[in-house]
Amino acid sequence: MLETSARLLRLLSLLQTPREWTGSELAERLAVSTRTVRNDVERLRNLGYPVHGTRGSVGGYRLGAGAALPPLLLDDEEAVAVAIGLRTAAGGTITGVEETSLRALTKLEQVLPARLRRRVDALKQYAVAVPRDDPGPRVDADTLSTLAAACRDHERLRFDYRRHDGSESRREVEPYRLVNWGRRWYLVGFDVARSDWRTFRVDRLHPRTPTGPRFTPRDLPEEAVDQVRRGVSSAAWRYRTQVIVHAPADQLAERITPAIGTITPVDATHCLLDTGADSIEALAVHLGLLGTDFTVTHPAELVALVRTLADRYDRATEPRPPQQPGPA
């Protein structure tokens, strides 16, 4: 009986991997016959595990999603990873999941072997998170679920939206993607009234129910993350510029993250950098740190400041005559 139980746990562990196993593969892994595999699969089904099987030369077994959640079998590293993830979720940016995460974490810690409980306890006691200088806004888990379902089902969303300046408006949007950037969540969608793509802060919107009619999906003009980056940057930066960088796009991409700017190839040795900053001074310094030559043509105040800095740096490297000693 003990050998059978251990074999069932091993079989369940194999079936939980995201692939389909043939009977002969499982028999080889378990060192049993294919008939024993069939019998063990039937035992798992009787225990409530939805093991699906297909016949034929390419048939096999895989674990499906059931109506009820059966016990999960986790190896040591998986169990520790789940515990860390639950603890992180308990202090994250989504309201409504903190208590649920703590309940799940408590259940998991109760059944962890002593050797794993010590590892999780060590992380809990000695790993300290530094509070962010700018705590991000928190979003409601139900709101995220509503938006995700509308994206999946291609249903229009109606919601009240509060802009950065505090003004409010009613929006009707075809939702496409949810993007998590740092501690903020964004919705990428097509604004029906404005006939254009827009990016919305999820913490600033309040969905209205029911959702609208279904829509025919459009092609996203760019990747959802790039869409968010462009929308966030446009709203956050006070000064923007486009400069020709005298370097290949892939070379510059090693130094520039999407949060800093967008890179567009021009030819084999040049690319276009779309970037910005809160001040002209910061923008000029940022361009100077690119590590390669560049050409800037606008805005006018940035061009003037770059020229001033170039002259200043040039004077800073000019040899100066030695100072004559003063009178004794």
Coordinates of C-alpha atoms in Angstrom, one line a residue:
M1 CA 0.0 0.0 0.0
L2 CA 2.9 2.4 0.8
E3 CA 4.5 1.7 -2.5
T4 CA 1.2 2.4 -4.3
S5 CA 0.6 5.7 -2.5
A6 CA 4.2 6.8 -3.2
R7 CA 3.8 5.9 -6.8
L8 CA 0.5 7.8 -7.1
L9 CA 2.1 10.9 -5.7
R10 CA 5.0 10.6 -8.2
L11 CA 2.4 10.1 -11.0
L12 CA 0.5 13.1 -9.9
S13 CA 3.7 15.2 -9.9
L14 CA 4.4 14.2 -13.5
L15 CA 0.9 14.9 -14.7
Q16 CA 1.0 18.4 -13.1
T17 CA 3.7 19.5 -15.6
P18 CA 2.2 21.4 -18.6
R19 CA 2.5 18.6 -21.2
E20 CA 0.9 15.4 -22.3
W21 CA 2.4 12.1 -21.3
T22 CA 2.1 8.8 -23.2
G23 CA 1.4 5.7 -21.2
S24 CA 4.8 4.2 -22.1
E25 CA 6.6 7.4 -20.9
L26 CA 4.9 7.3 -17.6
A27 CA 5.6 3.6 -17.2
E28 CA 9.3 4.2 -17.8
R29 CA 9.4 7.1 -15.3
L30 CA 7.6 5.0 -12.7
A31 CA 9.4 1.7 -13.5
V32 CA 6.0 -0.1 -13.9
S33 CA 4.0 -1.6 -16.7
T34 CA 1.6 0.4 -18.8
R35 CA -1.3 -1.6 -17.3
T36 CA -0.2 -0.3 -13.8
V37 CA -0.2 3.2 -15.2
R38 CA -3.8 2.8 -16.4
N39 CA -4.8 1.5 -13.0
D40 CA -3.1 4.3 -11.2
V41 CA -4.7 6.9 -13.5
E42 CA -8.1 5.4 -12.6
R43 CA -7.2 5.7 -8.9
L44 CA -6.4 9.4 -9.3
R45 CA -9.7 9.9 -11.1
N46 CA -11.6 8.3 -8.2
L47 CA -9.8 10.7 -5.9
G48 CA -11.2 13.7 -7.8
Y49 CA -8.2 14.5 -10.1
P50 CA -9.5 15.2 -13.7
V51 CA -6.9 13.1 -15.7
H52 CA -7.8 13.3 -19.4
G53 CA -6.7 10.6 -21.7
T54 CA -6.6 10.3 -25.5
R55 CA -6.3 7.1 -27.5
G56 CA -4.1 6.3 -30.5
S57 CA -0.5 6.4 -31.4
V58 CA -0.1 10.0 -30.3
G59 CA -2.5 9.7 -27.4
G60 CA -1.6 10.3 -23.8
Y61 CA -2.6 11.6 -20.4
R62 CA -2.7 15.1 -19.0
L63 CA -4.2 16.7 -15.9
G64 CA -7.1 19.0 -16.6
A65 CA -8.9 21.7 -14.6
G66 CA -11.7 20.2 -12.4
A67 CA -14.8 21.6 -10.9
A68 CA -13.2 21.3 -7.4
L69 CA -9.6 22.1 -6.5
P70 CA -7.8 18.9 -5.6
P71 CA -4.7 18.9 -3.4
L72 CA -1.6 20.2 -5.1
L73 CA 1.7 18.4 -5.0
L74 CA 4.6 20.8 -4.8
D75 CA 8.3 20.0 -4.6
D76 CA 10.6 21.9 -2.2
E77 CA 11.5 24.8 -4.4
E78 CA 7.9 25.2 -5.6
A79 CA 6.5 25.3 -2.1
V80 CA 9.0 28.0 -1.0
A81 CA 8.3 30.0 -4.1
V82 CA 4.6 29.9 -3.5
A83 CA 5.1 31.0 0.2
I84 CA 7.2 33.9 -0.9
G85 CA 4.7 34.9 -3.6
L86 CA 1.8 34.8 -1.2
R87 CA 3.6 37.0 1.4
T88 CA 4.6 39.5 -1.3
A89 CA 1.0 39.6 -2.6
A90 CA -0.2 40.3 0.9
G91 CA 1.6 43.6 0.8
G92 CA 1.2 44.4 -2.9
T93 CA -0.8 47.0 -4.8
I94 CA -4.1 45.1 -5.2
T95 CA -6.7 45.6 -2.5
G96 CA -8.9 42.6 -1.5
V97 CA -6.2 40.0 -1.9
E98 CA -4.2 40.7 1.3
E99 CA -6.4 38.7 3.7
T100 CA -6.9 35.9 1.1
S101 CA -3.1 35.7 0.6
L102 CA -2.5 35.5 4.3
R103 CA -5.1 32.8 4.7
A104 CA -3.6 30.7 2.0
L105 CA -0.1 31.3 3.4
T106 CA -1.2 30.1 6.8
K107 CA -2.6 26.9 5.4
L108 CA 0.6 26.3 3.4
E109 CA 2.9 26.9 6.3
Q110 CA 0.9 24.5 8.4
V111 CA 1.6 21.6 6.1
L112 CA 5.2 22.5 5.1
P113 CA 7.9 20.1 6.3
A114 CA 10.1 21.4 9.1
R115 CA 13.1 21.9 6.8
L116 CA 11.0 24.1 4.4
R117 CA 9.2 25.9 7.2
R118 CA 12.6 27.0 8.6
R119 CA 13.5 28.5 5.2
V120 CA 10.3 30.4 4.9
D121 CA 10.5 31.6 8.5
A122 CA 14.0 32.8 7.9
L123 CA 12.9 34.9 5.0
K124 CA 9.9 36.2 7.0
Q125 CA 12.1 37.3 10.0
Y126 CA 15.2 38.6 8.3
A127 CA 14.1 39.9 4.9
V128 CA 12.9 43.5 5.3
A129 CA 11.3 45.5 2.5
V130 CA 12.3 49.2 2.3
P131 CA 9.1 51.4 1.9
R132 CA 9.0 53.2 -1.4
D133 CA 9.5 56.9 -1.4
D134 CA 6.4 57.3 -3.5
P135 CA 4.0 54.6 -2.5
G136 CA 1.9 53.6 -5.6
P137 CA -1.9 53.7 -5.7
R138 CA -3.8 50.5 -4.9
V139 CA -6.4 49.0 -7.2
D140 CA -9.4 46.9 -6.3
A141 CA -9.1 43.2 -7.2
D142 CA -12.7 43.1 -8.4
T143 CA -12.0 46.0 -10.8
L144 CA -9.1 44.2 -12.2
S145 CA -11.2 41.1 -12.7
T146 CA -13.9 43.1 -14.4
L147 CA -11.4 44.7 -16.8
A148 CA -9.7 41.4 -17.6
A149 CA -13.0 39.7 -18.3
A150 CA -14.0 42.6 -20.7
C151 CA -10.7 42.2 -22.5
R152 CA -11.2 38.5 -22.8
D153 CA -14.8 38.7 -24.0
H154 CA -14.3 41.8 -26.3
E155 CA -17.0 43.8 -24.5
R156 CA -17.1 47.5 -24.3
L157 CA -16.5 49.2 -21.0
R158 CA -18.2 52.2 -19.6
F159 CA -16.5 53.9 -16.7
D160 CA -16.1 57.2 -14.8
Y161 CA -12.5 58.5 -15.1
R162 CA -10.6 61.0 -13.1
R163 CA -7.8 62.7 -15.0
H164 CA -4.5 63.9 -13.5
D165 CA -5.9 67.5 -13.0
G166 CA -8.8 66.1 -11.0
S167 CA -11.5 66.6 -13.7
E168 CA -13.9 63.7 -14.3
S169 CA -15.5 62.3 -17.5
R170 CA -17.5 59.4 -18.7
R171 CA -15.7 57.1 -21.1
E172 CA -16.7 54.3 -23.4
V173 CA -13.7 52.1 -24.4
E174 CA -12.9 48.9 -26.2
P175 CA -10.5 47.2 -23.7
Y176 CA -7.5 45.3 -24.9
R177 CA -4.8 44.8 -22.3
L178 CA -4.0 45.4 -18.6
V179 CA -0.4 46.4 -18.0
N180 CA 1.3 46.3 -14.6
W181 CA 4.2 48.9 -14.5
G182 CA 5.9 49.0 -11.1
R183 CA 3.2 49.7 -8.6
R184 CA 0.7 51.0 -11.1
W185 CA -1.9 49.3 -13.3
Y186 CA -3.0 50.6 -16.7
L187 CA -5.7 49.8 -19.2
V188 CA -5.0 50.0 -22.9
G189 CA -8.1 50.5 -25.0
F190 CA -9.7 52.2 -27.9
D191 CA -11.7 55.3 -26.9
V192 CA -14.9 55.1 -29.0
A193 CA -15.8 58.8 -28.6
R194 CA -12.3 60.0 -29.5
S195 CA -11.6 57.4 -32.1
D196 CA -8.1 56.8 -30.8
W197 CA -6.1 54.6 -28.6
R198 CA -5.8 55.7 -25.0
T199 CA -4.1 54.6 -21.7
F200 CA -6.0 54.8 -18.4
R201 CA -4.8 54.5 -14.8
V202 CA -6.9 51.7 -13.3
D203 CA -6.9 53.4 -9.9
R204 CA -8.6 56.4 -11.4
L205 CA -11.5 54.6 -13.1
H206 CA -14.7 53.3 -11.7
P207 CA -16.4 50.7 -14.0
R208 CA -20.2 50.9 -14.6
T209 CA -22.2 47.8 -15.1
P210 CA -23.4 46.1 -17.1
T211 CA -20.6 46.1 -19.7
G212 CA -21.5 47.2 -23.2
P213 CA -22.0 45.2 -26.4
R214 CA -19.3 43.0 -27.9
F215 CA -16.9 44.5 -30.4
T216 CA -14.7 43.2 -33.2
P217 CA -11.1 43.4 -32.0
R218 CA -8.8 45.8 -33.8
D219 CA -5.1 45.4 -34.4
L220 CA -3.0 47.1 -31.6
P221 CA -0.8 49.7 -33.2
E222 CA 2.1 48.7 -31.0
E223 CA 2.8 46.4 -28.1
A224 CA 0.7 47.1 -25.0
V225 CA 3.7 47.9 -22.9
D226 CA 5.0 50.4 -25.4
Q227 CA 1.5 52.0 -25.6
V228 CA 1.5 52.5 -21.8
R229 CA 5.1 53.8 -21.8
R230 CA 4.2 56.3 -24.5
G231 CA 1.0 57.4 -22.7
V232 CA 2.7 57.6 -19.3
S233 CA 5.7 59.5 -20.6
S234 CA 3.6 62.0 -22.5
A235 CA 1.7 62.8 -19.4
A236 CA 4.7 62.8 -17.0
W237 CA 7.4 64.6 -19.0
R238 CA 7.2 68.4 -19.2
Y239 CA 9.8 68.6 -22.0
R240 CA 10.1 66.2 -24.9
T241 CA 12.5 65.9 -27.8
Q242 CA 13.5 63.6 -30.7
V243 CA 17.2 63.3 -31.4
I244 CA 19.1 61.5 -34.1
V245 CA 21.6 59.2 -32.3
H246 CA 24.7 58.3 -34.2
A247 CA 24.6 54.6 -33.3
P248 CA 22.7 51.5 -34.3
A249 CA 19.3 51.0 -32.6
D250 CA 20.2 47.7 -31.0
Q251 CA 23.4 49.3 -29.5
L252 CA 21.4 52.2 -28.0
A253 CA 18.8 49.8 -26.7
E254 CA 21.4 48.3 -24.4
R255 CA 21.5 51.6 -22.6
I256 CA 17.9 52.8 -22.8
T257 CA 15.0 51.2 -21.1
P258 CA 11.4 51.7 -22.3
A259 CA 10.7 54.0 -19.4
I260 CA 13.3 56.4 -20.7
G261 CA 12.5 56.6 -24.3
T262 CA 11.5 55.0 -27.6
I263 CA 14.1 53.9 -30.2
T264 CA 13.3 53.8 -33.9
P265 CA 15.9 52.6 -36.4
V266 CA 16.9 55.1 -39.2
D267 CA 19.6 53.1 -40.9
A268 CA 22.5 50.8 -40.1
T269 CA 24.4 53.5 -38.1
H270 CA 21.7 55.9 -36.9
C271 CA 18.4 55.7 -34.9
L272 CA 15.8 58.1 -33.6
L273 CA 15.4 58.5 -29.8
D274 CA 12.1 59.9 -28.5
T275 CA 12.6 60.9 -24.9
G276 CA 11.8 63.6 -22.3
A277 CA 12.4 65.0 -18.8
D278 CA 10.9 67.3 -16.2
S279 CA 13.4 70.0 -17.0
I280 CA 15.5 71.2 -19.9
E281 CA 18.6 70.8 -17.8
A282 CA 17.9 67.2 -16.9
L283 CA 17.2 66.4 -20.6
A284 CA 20.4 68.0 -21.7
V285 CA 22.5 66.0 -19.1
H286 CA 20.7 62.8 -20.0
L287 CA 21.6 63.2 -23.7
G288 CA 25.2 63.9 -22.8
L289 CA 25.3 60.6 -21.0
L290 CA 24.2 58.5 -24.0
G291 CA 27.9 57.6 -24.7
T292 CA 27.7 58.5 -28.4
D293 CA 27.2 61.5 -30.7
F294 CA 23.7 62.8 -31.4
T295 CA 21.9 65.6 -33.3
V296 CA 19.2 67.7 -31.6
T297 CA 17.0 70.2 -33.4
H298 CA 14.2 71.0 -31.0
P299 CA 12.9 72.4 -28.7
A300 CA 14.8 75.7 -29.2
E301 CA 15.7 76.0 -25.5
L302 CA 17.2 72.6 -25.5
V303 CA 19.4 73.4 -28.5
A304 CA 20.6 76.6 -26.9
L305 CA 21.4 74.8 -23.6
V306 CA 23.3 72.1 -25.4
R307 CA 25.4 74.7 -27.2
T308 CA 26.0 76.5 -23.9
L309 CA 27.1 73.3 -22.2
A310 CA 29.3 72.4 -25.1
D311 CA 31.1 75.8 -24.9
R312 CA 31.4 75.4 -21.1
Y313 CA 32.9 71.9 -21.4
D314 CA 35.3 73.1 -24.1
R315 CA 36.6 75.9 -21.9
A316 CA 36.9 73.5 -19.0
T317 CA 39.5 71.5 -21.0
E318 CA 41.5 74.5 -22.4
P319 CA 45.1 74.7 -21.0
R320 CA 45.5 77.7 -18.7
P321 CA 48.7 79.7 -18.3
P322 CA 50.4 79.0 -14.9
Q323 CA 49.6 81.6 -12.3
Q324 CA 52.4 84.0 -11.5
P325 CA 53.4 84.1 -7.9
G326 CA 52.3 87.3 -6.1
P327 CA 54.6 89.8 -4.4
A328 CA 56.3 88.6 -1.3

